[in-house]
mmCIF file of C-alpha atoms in Angstrom:
data_model
loop_
_atom_site.group_PDB
_atom_site.id
_atom_site.type_symbol
_atom_site.label_atom_id
_atom_site.label_comp_id
_atom_site.label_asym_id
_atom_site.label_seq_id
_atom_site.Cartn_x
_atom_site.Cartn_y
_atom_site.Cartn_z
ATOM 1 C CA MET A 1474 0.324 19.137 51.971
ATOM 2 C CA ILE A 1475 0.987 18.668 48.253
ATOM 3 C CA VAL A 1476 -2.754 18.850 47.490
ATOM 4 C CA ALA A 1477 -3.154 22.025 49.577
ATOM 5 C CA LEU A 1478 -0.161 23.680 47.893
ATOM 6 C CA PHE A 1479 -1.463 22.813 44.422
ATOM 7 C CA LEU A 1480 -4.977 24.080 45.169
ATOM 8 C CA GLY A 1481 -3.634 27.228 46.860
ATOM 9 C CA VAL A 1482 -1.729 28.284 43.744
ATOM 10 C CA LEU A 1483 -4.718 27.467 41.539
ATOM 11 C CA LYS A 1484 -7.183 29.412 43.699
ATOM 12 C CA ALA A 1485 -4.880 32.424 44.028
ATOM 13 C CA TRP A 1486 -4.922 32.698 40.260
ATOM 14 C CA ALA A 1487 -8.720 32.274 40.260
ATOM 15 C CA VAL A 1488 -9.157 35.071 42.851
ATOM 16 C CA TRP A 1489 -7.055 37.380 40.675
ATOM 17 C CA GLN A 1490 -9.199 36.498 37.659
ATOM 18 C CA THR A 1491 -12.653 36.629 39.301
ATOM 19 C CA GLY A 1492 -12.426 39.043 42.267
ATOM 20 C CA SER A 1493 -14.851 36.732 44.083
ATOM 21 C CA THR A 1494 -15.173 36.977 47.871
ATOM 22 C CA ALA A 1495 -16.382 33.390 47.993
ATOM 23 C CA MET A 1496 -13.322 32.282 46.033
ATOM 24 C CA LEU A 1497 -11.115 34.360 48.325
ATOM 25 C CA GLY A 1498 -12.657 32.570 51.277
ATOM 26 C CA SER A 1499 -11.917 29.247 49.645
ATOM 27 C CA LEU A 1500 -8.313 30.360 49.019
ATOM 28 C CA ALA A 1501 -7.907 31.420 52.659
ATOM 29 C CA ASP A 1502 -9.221 28.056 53.799
ATOM 30 C CA THR A 1503 -6.860 26.196 51.466
ATOM 31 C CA SER A 1504 -3.898 28.249 52.690
ATOM 32 C CA LEU A 1505 -4.738 27.266 56.242
ATOM 33 C CA ASP A 1506 -5.132 23.662 55.064
ATOM 34 C CA LEU A 1507 -1.432 23.732 54.223
ATOM 35 C CA VAL A 1508 -0.500 24.988 57.687
ATOM 36 C CA ALA A 1509 -2.927 22.553 59.344
ATOM 37 C CA SER A 1510 -1.521 19.605 57.389
ATOM 38 C CA LEU A 1511 1.984 20.587 58.486
ATOM 39 C CA ALA A 1512 0.741 20.684 62.090
ATOM 40 C CA THR A 1513 -0.850 17.274 61.583
ATOM 41 C CA LEU A 1514 2.443 15.875 60.266
ATOM 42 C CA VAL A 1515 4.318 17.164 63.312
ATOM 43 C CA GLY A 1516 1.582 15.988 65.712
ATOM 44 C CA VAL A 1517 1.445 12.474 64.280
ATOM 45 C CA TRP A 1518 5.247 12.276 64.180
ATOM 46 C CA VAL A 1519 5.601 13.267 67.840
ATOM 47 C CA ALA A 1520 2.679 11.072 68.938
ATOM 48 C CA ALA A 1521 4.340 8.039 67.336
ATOM 49 C CA MET A 1522 7.442 8.427 69.506
ATOM 50 C CA PRO A 1523 7.728 5.745 72.198
ATOM 51 C CA ALA A 1524 7.526 6.534 75.890
ATOM 52 C CA ASP A 1525 10.675 8.051 77.345
ATOM 53 C CA HIS A 1526 12.036 9.178 80.718
ATOM 54 C CA ASP A 1527 10.024 12.418 80.699
ATOM 55 C CA HIS A 1528 6.852 11.024 79.096
ATOM 56 C CA ARG A 1529 6.170 7.631 80.626
ATOM 57 C CA PHE A 1530 2.664 7.480 79.139
ATOM 58 C CA GLY A 1531 3.990 8.224 75.655
ATOM 59 C CA HIS A 1532 3.355 11.251 73.441
ATOM 60 C CA GLY A 1533 -0.153 10.436 72.167
ATOM 61 C CA LYS A 1534 -1.708 13.745 73.206
ATOM 62 C CA ALA A 1535 0.443 15.526 70.622
ATOM 63 C CA GLU A 1536 -2.226 14.516 68.089
ATOM 64 C CA ALA A 1537 -4.944 16.231 70.107
ATOM 65 C CA LEU A 1538 -2.808 19.379 70.383
ATOM 66 C CA ALA A 1539 -2.297 19.363 66.602
ATOM 67 C CA ALA A 1540 -6.059 18.995 66.149
ATOM 68 C CA MET A 1541 -6.715 21.974 68.453
ATOM 69 C CA LEU A 1542 -4.243 24.082 66.464
ATOM 70 C CA GLN A 1543 -6.247 23.243 63.351
ATOM 71 C CA VAL A 1544 -9.443 24.313 65.115
ATOM 72 C CA LEU A 1545 -7.838 27.672 65.965
ATOM 73 C CA LEU A 1546 -6.727 28.189 62.361
ATOM 74 C CA ILE A 1547 -10.188 27.306 61.027
ATOM 75 C CA THR A 1548 -11.788 29.803 63.427
ATOM 76 C CA LEU A 1549 -9.428 32.603 62.396
ATOM 77 C CA SER A 1550 -10.084 31.832 58.741
ATOM 78 C CA ALA A 1551 -13.850 31.974 59.268
ATOM 79 C CA GLY A 1552 -13.588 35.354 61.006
ATOM 80 C CA ALA A 1553 -11.513 36.869 58.199
ATOM 81 C CA ILE A 1554 -13.868 35.573 55.513
ATOM 82 C CA ALA A 1555 -16.944 36.885 57.334
ATOM 83 C CA PHE A 1556 -15.332 40.319 57.747
ATOM 84 C CA ARG A 1557 -14.472 40.531 54.029
ATOM 85 C CA ALA A 1558 -17.965 39.378 53.042
ATOM 86 C CA VAL A 1559 -19.667 42.020 55.218
ATOM 87 C CA LEU A 1560 -17.456 44.706 53.675
ATOM 88 C CA ARG A 1561 -18.477 43.527 50.201
ATOM 89 C CA LEU A 1562 -22.157 43.743 51.224
ATOM 90 C CA VAL A 1563 -21.687 47.309 52.461
ATOM 91 C CA GLU A 1564 -19.390 48.623 49.743
ATOM 92 C CA GLY A 1565 -20.630 46.546 46.810
ATOM 93 C CA GLY A 1566 -18.483 45.061 44.058
ATOM 94 C CA GLU A 1567 -18.624 42.730 41.097
ATOM 95 C CA THR A 1568 -17.098 39.413 40.163
ATOM 96 C CA ALA A 1569 -15.746 38.375 36.760
ATOM 97 C CA ALA A 1570 -14.587 35.354 34.752
ATOM 98 C CA ALA A 1571 -17.155 32.925 36.159
ATOM 99 C CA GLU A 1572 -15.928 30.147 33.871
ATOM 100 C CA THR A 1573 -12.430 30.338 35.378
ATOM 101 C CA GLY A 1574 -13.722 30.256 38.952
ATOM 102 C CA ILE A 1575 -16.063 27.354 38.229
ATOM 103 C CA ALA A 1576 -13.339 25.332 36.480
ATOM 104 C CA VAL A 1577 -10.908 25.840 39.348
ATOM 105 C CA SER A 1578 -13.579 24.849 41.882
ATOM 106 C CA LEU A 1579 -14.339 21.644 39.952
ATOM 107 C CA VAL A 1580 -10.649 20.716 39.917
ATOM 108 C CA ALA A 1581 -10.513 21.394 43.668
ATOM 109 C CA ILE A 1582 -13.534 19.152 44.274
ATOM 110 C CA VAL A 1583 -11.962 16.216 42.413
ATOM 111 C CA ALA A 1584 -8.603 16.613 44.204
ATOM 112 C CA THR A 1585 -10.270 16.956 47.608
ATOM 113 C CA LEU A 1586 -12.456 13.872 47.083
ATOM 114 C CA GLY A 1587 -9.352 11.801 46.400
ATOM 115 C CA LEU A 1588 -7.549 13.189 49.443
ATOM 116 C CA VAL A 1589 -10.491 12.651 51.825
ATOM 117 C CA ALA A 1590 -10.911 9.049 50.621
ATOM 118 C CA TRP A 1591 -7.237 8.358 51.375
ATOM 119 C CA GLN A 1592 -7.431 10.074 54.774
ATOM 120 C CA GLN A 1593 -10.444 7.992 55.813
ATOM 121 C CA HIS A 1594 -8.542 4.851 54.841
ATOM 122 C CA VAL A 1595 -5.662 5.939 57.080
ATOM 123 C CA VAL A 1596 -8.002 6.852 59.960
ATOM 124 C CA LYS A 1597 -9.586 3.376 59.858
ATOM 125 C CA ARG A 1598 -6.144 1.788 60.094
ATOM 126 C CA THR A 1599 -4.659 4.079 62.765
ATOM 127 C CA GLY A 1600 -7.494 5.822 64.648
ATOM 128 C CA SER A 1601 -5.531 9.084 64.416
ATOM 129 C CA VAL A 1602 -7.520 12.007 65.867
ATOM 130 C CA ALA A 1603 -5.219 14.537 64.141
ATOM 131 C CA ILE A 1604 -5.792 13.052 60.689
ATOM 132 C CA GLN A 1605 -9.512 12.687 61.435
ATOM 133 C CA THR A 1606 -9.688 16.423 62.229
ATOM 134 C CA ASP A 1607 -7.697 17.226 59.096
ATOM 135 C CA SER A 1608 -10.116 15.083 57.103
ATOM 136 C CA LEU A 1609 -13.114 16.922 58.565
ATOM 137 C CA HIS A 1610 -11.483 20.170 57.469
ATOM 138 C CA TYR A 1611 -10.979 18.941 53.918
ATOM 139 C CA THR A 1612 -14.499 17.507 53.822
ATOM 140 C CA SER A 1613 -15.814 20.991 54.555
ATOM 141 C CA ASP A 1614 -13.782 22.176 51.550
ATOM 142 C CA LEU A 1615 -16.124 20.219 49.295
ATOM 143 C CA ALA A 1616 -19.035 22.358 50.466
ATOM 144 C CA LEU A 1617 -16.925 25.501 50.127
ATOM 145 C CA ASN A 1618 -16.098 24.783 46.494
ATOM 146 C CA ILE A 1619 -19.721 24.022 45.685
ATOM 147 C CA ALA A 1620 -20.680 27.310 47.361
ATOM 148 C CA VAL A 1621 -18.140 29.185 45.208
ATOM 149 C CA ILE A 1622 -19.662 27.724 42.050
ATOM 150 C CA ALA A 1623 -23.175 28.651 43.184
ATOM 151 C CA ALA A 1624 -22.091 32.185 44.089
ATOM 152 C CA LEU A 1625 -20.463 32.802 40.699
ATOM 153 C CA VAL A 1626 -23.424 31.375 38.794
ATOM 154 C CA LEU A 1627 -25.984 33.440 40.715
ATOM 155 C CA ASP A 1628 -23.865 36.590 40.529
ATOM 156 C CA GLN A 1629 -22.912 36.573 36.851
ATOM 157 C CA TYR A 1630 -25.623 34.496 35.148
ATOM 158 C CA ALA A 1631 -28.676 35.147 37.325
ATOM 159 C CA GLY A 1632 -27.861 38.782 38.093
ATOM 160 C CA PHE A 1633 -28.067 38.339 41.861
ATOM 161 C CA GLY A 1634 -25.226 40.661 42.886
ATOM 162 C CA MET A 1635 -25.436 39.902 46.607
ATOM 163 C CA ALA A 1636 -24.896 36.173 46.090
ATOM 164 C CA ASP A 1637 -21.103 36.299 46.384
ATOM 165 C CA PRO A 1638 -20.839 38.047 49.803
ATOM 166 C CA LEU A 1639 -23.815 36.086 51.168
ATOM 167 C CA PHE A 1640 -22.166 32.826 50.209
ATOM 168 C CA GLY A 1641 -18.965 34.145 51.792
ATOM 169 C CA ILE A 1642 -20.821 34.588 55.084
ATOM 170 C CA ALA A 1643 -22.341 31.112 54.721
ATOM 171 C CA ILE A 1644 -18.863 29.667 54.157
ATOM 172 C CA ALA A 1645 -17.605 31.360 57.319
ATOM 173 C CA ALA A 1646 -20.511 29.919 59.320
ATOM 174 C CA TRP A 1647 -19.826 26.448 57.892
ATOM 175 C CA LEU A 1648 -16.161 26.702 58.898
ATOM 176 C CA LEU A 1649 -17.105 27.670 62.465
ATOM 177 C CA TRP A 1650 -19.445 24.686 62.671
ATOM 178 C CA GLY A 1651 -16.652 22.442 61.413
ATOM 179 C CA ALA A 1652 -14.264 23.863 64.021
ATOM 180 C CA TRP A 1653 -16.774 23.134 66.779
ATOM 181 C CA ARG A 1654 -17.187 19.528 65.634
ATOM 182 C CA ALA A 1655 -13.445 18.993 65.203
ATOM 183 C CA SER A 1656 -12.651 20.290 68.685
ATOM 184 C CA SER A 1657 -14.915 17.779 70.430
ATOM 185 C CA GLU A 1658 -12.805 14.613 70.057
ATOM 186 C CA ALA A 1659 -9.524 16.461 70.589
ATOM 187 C CA LEU A 1660 -10.830 17.873 73.879
ATOM 188 C CA ASP A 1661 -11.970 14.394 74.908
ATOM 189 C CA HIS A 1662 -8.400 13.154 74.503
ATOM 190 C CA LEU A 1663 -6.891 16.102 76.353
ATOM 191 C CA MET A 1664 -9.415 15.819 79.203
ATOM 192 C CA ASP A 1665 -9.059 12.010 79.523
ATOM 193 C CA ARG A 1666 -12.716 11.356 78.775
ATOM 194 C CA GLU A 1667 -13.939 7.812 79.445
ATOM 195 C CA TRP A 1668 -14.444 5.465 76.509
ATOM 196 C CA ALA A 1669 -17.815 5.359 74.790
ATOM 197 C CA GLU A 1670 -20.234 3.209 76.775
ATOM 198 C CA ASP A 1671 -20.442 0.415 74.193
ATOM 199 C CA LYS A 1672 -16.645 0.025 74.060
ATOM 200 C CA ARG A 1673 -16.410 0.146 77.833
ATOM 201 C CA ARG A 1674 -19.117 -2.505 78.159
ATOM 202 C CA ALA A 1675 -17.336 -4.716 75.613
ATOM 203 C CA PHE A 1676 -14.146 -4.518 77.673
ATOM 204 C CA VAL A 1677 -15.957 -5.526 80.876
ATOM 205 C CA ALA A 1678 -17.666 -8.389 79.022
ATOM 206 C CA ALA A 1679 -14.277 -9.670 77.833
ATOM 207 C CA ALA A 1680 -12.880 -9.532 81.370
ATOM 208 C CA ALA A 1681 -15.990 -11.303 82.722
ATOM 209 C CA GLU A 1682 -15.150 -14.362 80.610
ATOM 210 C CA HIS A 1683 -12.353 -15.128 83.094
ATOM 211 C CA PRO A 1684 -14.015 -16.935 86.021
ATOM 212 C CA GLU A 1685 -11.060 -16.171 88.308
ATOM 213 C CA LEU A 1686 -12.197 -12.534 88.380
ATOM 214 C CA THR A 1687 -15.215 -12.033 90.622
ATOM 215 C CA ASN A 1688 -15.231 -8.303 91.280
ATOM 216 C CA LEU A 1689 -13.921 -5.698 88.857
ATOM 217 C CA HIS A 1690 -14.195 -2.146 90.178
ATOM 218 C CA ASP A 1691 -12.652 1.328 89.949
ATOM 219 C CA LEU A 1692 -12.455 0.928 86.152
ATOM 220 C CA ARG A 1693 -10.879 3.932 84.445
ATOM 221 C CA THR A 1694 -10.376 4.305 80.697
ATOM 222 C CA ARG A 1695 -8.969 6.981 78.418
ATOM 223 C CA THR A 1696 -7.431 7.484 74.987
ATOM 224 C CA ALA A 1697 -4.366 9.480 73.932
ATOM 225 C CA GLY A 1698 -3.632 9.571 70.230
ATOM 226 C CA THR A 1699 -3.802 6.017 68.902
ATOM 227 C CA ARG A 1700 -3.285 4.321 72.281
ATOM 228 C CA ASP A 1701 -5.830 3.359 74.921
ATOM 229 C CA PHE A 1702 -5.189 3.224 78.653
ATOM 230 C CA VAL A 1703 -7.167 1.083 81.130
ATOM 231 C CA GLN A 1704 -6.778 0.522 84.842
ATOM 232 C CA PHE A 1705 -9.000 -1.344 87.321
ATOM 233 C CA HIS A 1706 -9.073 -3.237 90.605
ATOM 234 C CA VAL A 1707 -9.953 -6.933 91.028
ATOM 235 C CA ASP A 1708 -10.590 -8.994 94.164
ATOM 236 C CA MET A 1709 -8.501 -12.087 94.857
ATOM 237 C CA PRO A 1710 -8.690 -14.521 97.822
ATOM 238 C CA GLY A 1711 -6.484 -13.332 100.665
ATOM 239 C CA ARG A 1712 -4.930 -16.785 101.017
ATOM 240 C CA MET A 1713 -3.664 -16.731 97.419
ATOM 241 C CA THR A 1714 0.066 -16.219 96.962
ATOM 242 C CA VAL A 1715 1.467 -13.270 95.007
ATOM 243 C CA GLN A 1716 2.772 -15.693 92.375
ATOM 244 C CA GLN A 1717 -0.632 -17.319 91.906
ATOM 245 C CA ALA A 1718 -2.367 -13.946 91.532
ATOM 246 C CA HIS A 1719 0.328 -12.776 89.131
ATOM 247 C CA ASP A 1720 -0.058 -15.851 86.914
ATOM 248 C CA ILE A 1721 -3.836 -15.377 86.720
ATOM 249 C CA LEU A 1722 -3.584 -11.715 85.805
ATOM 250 C CA GLU A 1723 -0.879 -12.427 83.210
ATOM 251 C CA ARG A 1724 -3.376 -14.648 81.369
ATOM 252 C CA VAL A 1725 -6.100 -12.023 81.722
ATOM 253 C CA GLU A 1726 -3.820 -9.270 80.382
ATOM 254 C CA LEU A 1727 -2.722 -11.325 77.370
ATOM 255 C CA ASP A 1728 -6.336 -12.012 76.443
ATOM 256 C CA LEU A 1729 -7.501 -8.413 76.908
ATOM 257 C CA ARG A 1730 -4.557 -7.004 74.947
ATOM 258 C CA ARG A 1731 -5.305 -9.435 72.125
ATOM 259 C CA ARG A 1732 -8.909 -8.237 71.980
ATOM 260 C CA PHE A 1733 -8.059 -4.572 72.507
ATOM 261 C CA PRO A 1734 -4.791 -3.882 70.651
ATOM 262 C CA ASP A 1735 -2.645 -0.843 71.465
ATOM 263 C CA THR A 1736 -3.970 -0.793 75.025
ATOM 264 C CA ASP A 1737 -1.899 -0.255 78.164
ATOM 265 C CA LEU A 1738 -3.323 -2.160 81.144
ATOM 266 C CA LEU A 1739 -2.755 -1.575 84.838
ATOM 267 C CA ILE A 1740 -4.471 -4.036 87.212
ATOM 268 C CA HIS A 1741 -4.485 -3.619 90.986
ATOM 269 C CA ILE A 1742 -5.233 -6.570 93.282
ATOM 270 C CA ASP A 1743 -7.435 -6.198 96.364
ATOM 271 C CA PRO A 1744 -8.027 -8.979 98.940
ATOM 272 C CA GLU A 1745 -11.633 -10.159 98.892
ATOM 273 C CA GLY A 1746 -13.866 -7.959 101.010
ATOM 274 C CA HIS A 1747 -11.516 -4.973 100.966
ATOM 275 C CA VAL A 1748 -13.177 -1.561 100.480
ATOM 276 C CA ASP A 1749 -11.077 1.343 99.233
ATOM 277 C CA GLU A 1750 -13.574 4.193 99.415
ATOM 278 C CA PRO A 1751 -16.829 3.349 101.224
ATOM 279 C CA GLY A 1752 -19.842 5.090 99.720
ATOM 280 C CA ASN A 1753 -18.069 6.069 96.464
ATOM 281 C CA PRO A 1754 -19.881 4.283 93.619
ATOM 282 C CA LEU A 1755 -17.268 5.379 91.048
ATOM 283 C CA VAL A 1756 -14.695 3.289 92.921
ATOM 284 C CA GLU A 1757 -16.661 0.477 94.540
ATOM 285 C CA THR A 1758 -19.316 -0.453 91.947
ATOM 286 C CA ASN A 1759 -18.771 -3.996 90.649
ATOM 287 C CA GLU A 1760 -18.670 -3.696 86.850
ATOM 288 C CA PHE A 1761 -19.600 -7.376 86.452
ATOM 289 C CA THR A 1762 -22.820 -6.808 88.417
ATOM 290 C CA GLN A 1763 -23.596 -3.737 86.274
ATOM 291 C CA LEU A 1764 -23.040 -5.826 83.142
ATOM 292 C CA LYS A 1765 -25.450 -8.523 84.289
ATOM 293 C CA GLU A 1766 -28.124 -5.960 85.215
ATOM 294 C CA ALA A 1767 -27.770 -4.293 81.804
ATOM 295 C CA GLY A 1768 -28.197 -7.703 80.139
ATOM 296 C CA GLU A 1769 -31.439 -8.314 81.978
#
């Protein structure tokens, strides 16, 4: 938020000095960066709250909601920039003070590089989808600032008067592409999309190392914020006592949670030979058998 506020003030002054549509687009994007970063702060804060009486699965999806708010802001910004650029193409206009605009853009590039590097460090440690989306937004800012420099150079030094509005349109298109990419992971969290196949396979492989488990089926996985959720059924001999089955699954849970931190597990026991939904492969397929066939 501090970086966005600093760059917003700097770019507002540059817009006043240059009259550049491309610089105005960059200013609009930076202004929305400030709002988006505030939304990220709130989303991460809420998502970090523990489960309570009304939210037994926790608050992890708050991050995805914050990310979707950022996507909406990016889209609105792109539309406004494109509209202003088209008007400039139709009505004409000139830019000024290229040196000022270029200097401000170079400062913005350096500040943004530092911020993105820090954000990626945080994402690796936390897996936060909200911060990842915010980082994607700021990464796009690097291209925006480079585009502003190119527009000013072509307009004032090369005499290509249409460069500024054309680059403004290009910036708007780039922002829309960034919004599309950023929305993908957030929607996956909101829609409870299954884990990526390699992660899912790794989980099944870890469970298969416990010889007491012979049939793992109805495996369901999802992610909300920085937490993962997994549930599945396993077969146990019908003659086994509840205590014996409980002790086995306690050991399995401890091992799986050690290998997959920040994961909530829910394991359901079926007596051997029991069929929940005949003919439904999503429920009845033995994941251990699938794993062996994939290994062959």
